[in-house]
PDB file of C-alpha atoms in Angstrom:
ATOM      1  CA  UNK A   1     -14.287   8.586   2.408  1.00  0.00           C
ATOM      2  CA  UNK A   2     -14.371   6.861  -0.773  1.00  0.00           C
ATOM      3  CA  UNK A   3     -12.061   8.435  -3.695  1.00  0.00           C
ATOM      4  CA  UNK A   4     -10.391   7.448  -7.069  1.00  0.00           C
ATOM      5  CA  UNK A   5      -7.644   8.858  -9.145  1.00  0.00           C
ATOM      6  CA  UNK A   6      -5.276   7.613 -12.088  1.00  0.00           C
ATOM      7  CA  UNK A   7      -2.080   8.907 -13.350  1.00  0.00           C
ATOM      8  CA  UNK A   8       0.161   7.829 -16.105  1.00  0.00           C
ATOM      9  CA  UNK A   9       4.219   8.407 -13.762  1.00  0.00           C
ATOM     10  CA  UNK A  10       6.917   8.055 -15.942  1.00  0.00           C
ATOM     11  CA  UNK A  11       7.924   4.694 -14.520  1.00  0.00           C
ATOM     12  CA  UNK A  12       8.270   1.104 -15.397  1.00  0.00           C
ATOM     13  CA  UNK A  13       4.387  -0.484 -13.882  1.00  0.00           C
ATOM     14  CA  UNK A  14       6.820  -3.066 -12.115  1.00  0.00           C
ATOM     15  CA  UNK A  15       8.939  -0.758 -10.266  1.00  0.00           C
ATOM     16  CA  UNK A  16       5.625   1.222  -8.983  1.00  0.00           C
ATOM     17  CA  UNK A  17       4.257  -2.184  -7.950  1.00  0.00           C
ATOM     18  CA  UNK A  18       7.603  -3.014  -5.879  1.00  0.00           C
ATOM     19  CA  UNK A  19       7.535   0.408  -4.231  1.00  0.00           C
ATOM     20  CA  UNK A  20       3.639  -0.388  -3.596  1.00  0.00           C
ATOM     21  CA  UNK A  21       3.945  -3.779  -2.436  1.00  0.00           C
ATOM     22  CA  UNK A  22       6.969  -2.363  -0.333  1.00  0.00           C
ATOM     23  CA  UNK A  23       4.609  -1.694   2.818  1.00  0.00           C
ATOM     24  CA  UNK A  24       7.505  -1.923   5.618  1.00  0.00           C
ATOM     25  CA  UNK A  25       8.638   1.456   3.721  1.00  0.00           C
ATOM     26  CA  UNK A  26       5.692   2.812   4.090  1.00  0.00           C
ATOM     27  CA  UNK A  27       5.957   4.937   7.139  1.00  0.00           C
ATOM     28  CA  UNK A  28       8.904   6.879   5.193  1.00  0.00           C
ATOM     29  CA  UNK A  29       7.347   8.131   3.001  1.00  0.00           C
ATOM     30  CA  UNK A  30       3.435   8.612   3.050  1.00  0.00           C
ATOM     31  CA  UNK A  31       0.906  10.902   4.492  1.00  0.00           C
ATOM     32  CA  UNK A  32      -0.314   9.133   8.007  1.00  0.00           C
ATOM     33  CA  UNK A  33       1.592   6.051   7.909  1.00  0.00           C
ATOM     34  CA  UNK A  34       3.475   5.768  11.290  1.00  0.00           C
ATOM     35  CA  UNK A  35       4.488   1.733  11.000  1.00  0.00           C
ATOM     36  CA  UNK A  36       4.134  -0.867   9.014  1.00  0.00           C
ATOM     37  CA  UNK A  37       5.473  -4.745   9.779  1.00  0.00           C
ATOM     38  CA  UNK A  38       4.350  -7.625   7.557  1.00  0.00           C
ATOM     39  CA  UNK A  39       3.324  -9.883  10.854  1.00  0.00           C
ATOM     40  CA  UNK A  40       2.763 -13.009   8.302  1.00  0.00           C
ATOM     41  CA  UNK A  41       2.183 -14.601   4.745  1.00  0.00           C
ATOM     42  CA  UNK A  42      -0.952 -16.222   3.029  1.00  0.00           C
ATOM     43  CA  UNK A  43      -1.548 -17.857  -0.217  1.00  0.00           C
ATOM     44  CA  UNK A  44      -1.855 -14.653  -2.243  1.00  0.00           C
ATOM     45  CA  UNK A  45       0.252 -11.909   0.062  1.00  0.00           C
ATOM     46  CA  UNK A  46       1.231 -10.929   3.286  1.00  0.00           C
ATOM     47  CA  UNK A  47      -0.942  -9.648   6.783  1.00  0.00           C
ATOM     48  CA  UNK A  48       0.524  -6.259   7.862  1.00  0.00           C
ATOM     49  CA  UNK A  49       0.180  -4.831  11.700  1.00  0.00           C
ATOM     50  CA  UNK A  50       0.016  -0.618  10.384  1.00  0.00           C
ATOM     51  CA  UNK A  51      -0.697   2.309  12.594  1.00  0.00           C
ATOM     52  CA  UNK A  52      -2.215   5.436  10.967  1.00  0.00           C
ATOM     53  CA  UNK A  53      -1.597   9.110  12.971  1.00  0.00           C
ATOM     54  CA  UNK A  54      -4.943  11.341  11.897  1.00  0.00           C
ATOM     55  CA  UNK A  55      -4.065  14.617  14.306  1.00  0.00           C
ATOM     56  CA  UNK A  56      -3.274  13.624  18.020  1.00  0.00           C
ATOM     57  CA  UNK A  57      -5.392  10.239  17.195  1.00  0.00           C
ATOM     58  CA  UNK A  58      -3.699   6.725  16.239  1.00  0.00           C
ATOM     59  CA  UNK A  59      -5.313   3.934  14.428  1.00  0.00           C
ATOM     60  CA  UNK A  60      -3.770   0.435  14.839  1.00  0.00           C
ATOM     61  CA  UNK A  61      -5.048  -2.219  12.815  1.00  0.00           C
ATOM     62  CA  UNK A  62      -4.056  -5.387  10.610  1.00  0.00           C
ATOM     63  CA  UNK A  63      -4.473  -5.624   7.265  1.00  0.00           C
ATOM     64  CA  UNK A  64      -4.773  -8.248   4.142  1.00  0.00           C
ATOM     65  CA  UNK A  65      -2.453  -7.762   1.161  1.00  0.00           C
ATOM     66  CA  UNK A  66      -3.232  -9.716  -1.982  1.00  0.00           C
ATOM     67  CA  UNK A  67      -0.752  -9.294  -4.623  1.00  0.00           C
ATOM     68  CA  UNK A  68      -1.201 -10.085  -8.240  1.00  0.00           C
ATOM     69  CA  UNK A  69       2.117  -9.194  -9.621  1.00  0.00           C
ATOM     70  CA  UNK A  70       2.429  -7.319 -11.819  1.00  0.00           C
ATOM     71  CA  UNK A  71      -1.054  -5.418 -12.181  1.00  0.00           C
ATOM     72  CA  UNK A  72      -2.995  -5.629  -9.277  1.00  0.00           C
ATOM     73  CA  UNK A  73      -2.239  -4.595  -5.410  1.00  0.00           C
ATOM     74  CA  UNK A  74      -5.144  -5.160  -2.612  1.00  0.00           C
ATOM     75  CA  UNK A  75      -4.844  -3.963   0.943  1.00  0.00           C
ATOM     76  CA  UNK A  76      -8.069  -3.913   3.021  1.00  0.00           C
ATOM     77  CA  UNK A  77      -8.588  -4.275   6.810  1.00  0.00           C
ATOM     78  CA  UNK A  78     -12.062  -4.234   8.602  1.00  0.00           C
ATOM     79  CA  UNK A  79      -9.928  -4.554  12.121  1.00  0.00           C
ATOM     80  CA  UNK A  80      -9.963  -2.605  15.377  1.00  0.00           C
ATOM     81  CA  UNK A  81     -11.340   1.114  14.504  1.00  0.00           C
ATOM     82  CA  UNK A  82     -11.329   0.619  10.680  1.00  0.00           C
ATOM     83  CA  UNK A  83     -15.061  -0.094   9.665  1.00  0.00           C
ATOM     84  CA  UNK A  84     -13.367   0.098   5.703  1.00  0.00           C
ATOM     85  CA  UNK A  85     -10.052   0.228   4.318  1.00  0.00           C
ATOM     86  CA  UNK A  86      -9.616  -0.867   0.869  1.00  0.00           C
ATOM     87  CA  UNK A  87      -7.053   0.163  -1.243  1.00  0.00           C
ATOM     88  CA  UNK A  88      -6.642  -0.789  -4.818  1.00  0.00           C
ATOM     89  CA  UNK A  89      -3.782  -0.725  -6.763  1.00  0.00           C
ATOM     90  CA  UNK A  90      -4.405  -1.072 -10.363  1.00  0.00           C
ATOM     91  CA  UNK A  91      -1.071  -0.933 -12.997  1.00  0.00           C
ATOM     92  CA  UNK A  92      -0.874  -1.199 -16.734  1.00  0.00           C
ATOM     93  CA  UNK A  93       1.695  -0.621 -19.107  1.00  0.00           C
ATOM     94  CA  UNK A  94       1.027   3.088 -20.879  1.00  0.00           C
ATOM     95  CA  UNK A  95       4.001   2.902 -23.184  1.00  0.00           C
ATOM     96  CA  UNK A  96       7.473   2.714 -23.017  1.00  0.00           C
ATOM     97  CA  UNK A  97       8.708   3.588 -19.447  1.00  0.00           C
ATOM     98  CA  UNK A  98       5.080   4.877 -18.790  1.00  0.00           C
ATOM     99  CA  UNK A  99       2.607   3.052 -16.048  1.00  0.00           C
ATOM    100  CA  UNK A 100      -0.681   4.129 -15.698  1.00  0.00           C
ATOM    101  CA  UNK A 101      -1.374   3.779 -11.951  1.00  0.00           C
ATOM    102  CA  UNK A 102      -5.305   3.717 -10.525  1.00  0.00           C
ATOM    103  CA  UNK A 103      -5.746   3.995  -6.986  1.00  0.00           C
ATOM    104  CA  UNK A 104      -8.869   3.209  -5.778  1.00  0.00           C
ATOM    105  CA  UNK A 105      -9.168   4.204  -1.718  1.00  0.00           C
ATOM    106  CA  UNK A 106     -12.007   3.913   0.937  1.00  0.00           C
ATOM    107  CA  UNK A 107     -11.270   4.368   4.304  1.00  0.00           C
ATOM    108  CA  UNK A 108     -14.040   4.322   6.937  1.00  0.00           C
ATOM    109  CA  UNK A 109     -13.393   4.554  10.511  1.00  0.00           C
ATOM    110  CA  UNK A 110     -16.416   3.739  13.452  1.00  0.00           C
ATOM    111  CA  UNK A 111     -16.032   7.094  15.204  1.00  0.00           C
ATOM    112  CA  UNK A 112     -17.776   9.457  13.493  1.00  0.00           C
ATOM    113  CA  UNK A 113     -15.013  12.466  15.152  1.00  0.00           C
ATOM    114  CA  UNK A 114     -12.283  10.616  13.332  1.00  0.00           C
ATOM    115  CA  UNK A 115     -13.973   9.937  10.062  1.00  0.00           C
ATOM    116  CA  UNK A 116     -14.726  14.119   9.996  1.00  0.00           C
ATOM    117  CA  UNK A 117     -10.848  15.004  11.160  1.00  0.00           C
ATOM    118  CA  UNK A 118      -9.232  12.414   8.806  1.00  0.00           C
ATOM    119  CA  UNK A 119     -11.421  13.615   5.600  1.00  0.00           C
ATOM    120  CA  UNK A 120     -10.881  17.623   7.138  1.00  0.00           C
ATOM    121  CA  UNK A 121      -7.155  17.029   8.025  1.00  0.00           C
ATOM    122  CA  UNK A 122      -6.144  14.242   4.425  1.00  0.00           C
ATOM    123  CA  UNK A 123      -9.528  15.549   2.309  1.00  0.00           C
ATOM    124  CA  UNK A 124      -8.142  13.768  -1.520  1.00  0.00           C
ATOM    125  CA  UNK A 125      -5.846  11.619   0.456  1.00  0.00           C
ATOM    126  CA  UNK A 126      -5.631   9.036  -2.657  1.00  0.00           C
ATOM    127  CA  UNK A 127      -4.251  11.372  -5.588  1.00  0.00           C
ATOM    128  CA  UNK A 128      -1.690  12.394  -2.539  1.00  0.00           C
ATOM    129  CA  UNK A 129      -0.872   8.709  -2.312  1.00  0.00           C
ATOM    130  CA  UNK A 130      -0.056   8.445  -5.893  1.00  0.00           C
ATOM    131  CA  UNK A 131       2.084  11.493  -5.792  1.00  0.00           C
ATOM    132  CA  UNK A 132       4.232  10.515  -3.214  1.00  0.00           C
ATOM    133  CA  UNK A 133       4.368   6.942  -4.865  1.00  0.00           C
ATOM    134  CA  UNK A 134       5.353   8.897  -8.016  1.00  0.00           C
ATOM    135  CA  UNK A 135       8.051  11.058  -5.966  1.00  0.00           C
ATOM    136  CA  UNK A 136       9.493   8.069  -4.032  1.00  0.00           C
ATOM    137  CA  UNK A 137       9.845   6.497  -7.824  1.00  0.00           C
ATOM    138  CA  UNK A 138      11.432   9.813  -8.807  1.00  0.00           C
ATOM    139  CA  UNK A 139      13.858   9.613  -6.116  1.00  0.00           C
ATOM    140  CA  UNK A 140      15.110   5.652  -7.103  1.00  0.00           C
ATOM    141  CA  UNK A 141      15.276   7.117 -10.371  1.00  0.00           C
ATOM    142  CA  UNK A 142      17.796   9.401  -9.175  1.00  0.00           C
ATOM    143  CA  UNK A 143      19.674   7.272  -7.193  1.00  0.00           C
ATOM    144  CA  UNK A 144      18.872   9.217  -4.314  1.00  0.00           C
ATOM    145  CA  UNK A 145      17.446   6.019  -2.746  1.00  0.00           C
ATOM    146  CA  UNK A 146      17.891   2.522  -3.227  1.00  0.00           C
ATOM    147  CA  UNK A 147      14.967   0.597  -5.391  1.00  0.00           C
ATOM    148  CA  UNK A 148      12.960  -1.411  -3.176  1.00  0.00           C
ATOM    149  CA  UNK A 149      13.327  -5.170  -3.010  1.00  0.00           C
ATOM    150  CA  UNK A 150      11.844  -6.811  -6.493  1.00  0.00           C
ATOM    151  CA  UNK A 151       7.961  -8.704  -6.212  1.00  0.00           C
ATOM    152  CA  UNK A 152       9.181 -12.439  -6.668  1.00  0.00           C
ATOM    153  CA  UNK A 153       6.162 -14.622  -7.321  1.00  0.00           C
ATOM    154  CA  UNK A 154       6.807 -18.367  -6.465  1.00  0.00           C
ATOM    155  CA  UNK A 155       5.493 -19.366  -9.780  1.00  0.00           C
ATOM    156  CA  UNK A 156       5.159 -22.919 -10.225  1.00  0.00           C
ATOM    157  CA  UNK A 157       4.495 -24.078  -6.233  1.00  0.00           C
ATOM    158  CA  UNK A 158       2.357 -23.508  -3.970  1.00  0.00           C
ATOM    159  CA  UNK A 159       3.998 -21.380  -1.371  1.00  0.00           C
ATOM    160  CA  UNK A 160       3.334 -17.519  -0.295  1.00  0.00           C
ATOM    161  CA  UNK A 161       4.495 -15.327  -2.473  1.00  0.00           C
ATOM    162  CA  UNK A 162       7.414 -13.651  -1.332  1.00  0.00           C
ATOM    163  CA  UNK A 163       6.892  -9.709  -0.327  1.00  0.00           C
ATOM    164  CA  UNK A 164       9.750  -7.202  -0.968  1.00  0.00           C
ATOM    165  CA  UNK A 165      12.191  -7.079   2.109  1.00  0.00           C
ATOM    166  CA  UNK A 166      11.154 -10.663   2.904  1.00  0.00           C
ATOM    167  CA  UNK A 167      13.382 -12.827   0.674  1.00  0.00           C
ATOM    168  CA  UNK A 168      14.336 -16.037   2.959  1.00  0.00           C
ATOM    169  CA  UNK A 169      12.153 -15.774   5.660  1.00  0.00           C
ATOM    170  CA  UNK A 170       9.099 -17.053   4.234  1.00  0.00           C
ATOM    171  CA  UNK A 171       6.476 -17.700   7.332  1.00  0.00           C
ATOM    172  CA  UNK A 172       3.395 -19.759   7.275  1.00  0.00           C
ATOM    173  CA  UNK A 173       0.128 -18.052   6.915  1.00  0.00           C
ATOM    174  CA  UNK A 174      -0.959 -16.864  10.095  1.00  0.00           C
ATOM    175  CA  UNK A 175       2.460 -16.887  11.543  1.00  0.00           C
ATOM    176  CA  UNK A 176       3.658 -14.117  13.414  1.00  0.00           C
ATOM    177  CA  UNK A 177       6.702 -12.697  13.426  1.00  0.00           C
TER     178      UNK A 177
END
């Protein structure tokens, strides 16, 4: 399932890349998502131990987030029954308090039963990503919930960069936690 869909929210483009780059969060909020724990830190992001629910099936898998604050979000995983994920996060100021976000989402599994149920059961999964991206940014609007942690890029070293709800306990890549 390969898809691709843009949207200008009414947000700030750094406030959709925290909630984005919030993965932990995930689970709360979005279509599938059952966990999500960043397991450890490399040079450009974070590794992430997710489980997916697609009908009675679940899909456990690690993936690789690169993080290119404030513009550009990668996640992709070719672990356990993912043959594809790839999900990328494109953000660009669209004017004042606008963001123009552009998702760009394959997801491939290697059983051929659970690629047809996940594209019959979440057919245009990725403009239902950026709607409940563009909800959840609604809501911290609101002050319904809190804003996720900021994106704080270590500029100037060479150490990880530092993932939302992992200020202080920076990890080594590889590390688990």
């Amino acid at each position: 399932m390969r898809q691709s869909v843009q949207r200008v929210v009414p947000h700030e483009r750094e406030r959709i890349f925290d909630l984005v780059a919030d993965v932990e969060s995930y689970p709360s909020f979005l279509p599938l998502w059952k966990a999500a724990r960043i397991i450890g830190h490399t040079a450009d992001g974070y590794r992430t131990r997710q489980s997916l629910g697609i009908g009675p099936a679940k899909l456990d898998f690690i993936s690789h987030t690169a993080l290119t604050f404030p513009d550009r979000i990668v996640v992709a995983s070719q672990d356990g029954p993912m043959r594809s994920l790839r999900m990328e996060w494109g953000l660009e100021t669209a004017g004042p308090g606008q963001c123009r976000a552009k998702l760009d989402l394959v997801v491939e599994v290697h059983s051929r039963m659970l690629q047809k149920l996940l594209q019959a059961t979440y057919g245009e999964m990725a403009p239902r990503l950026i709607t409940a991206f563009e909800r959840r940014a609604n809501a911290v609007a609101r002050g319904e919930i809190p804003p996720p942690p900021s994106f704080v890029p270590n500029a100037g070293t060479d150490a990880a960069p530092v993932p939302p709800g992992d200020a202080g306990k920076r990890q080594s890549a590889g590390e688990e936690r």
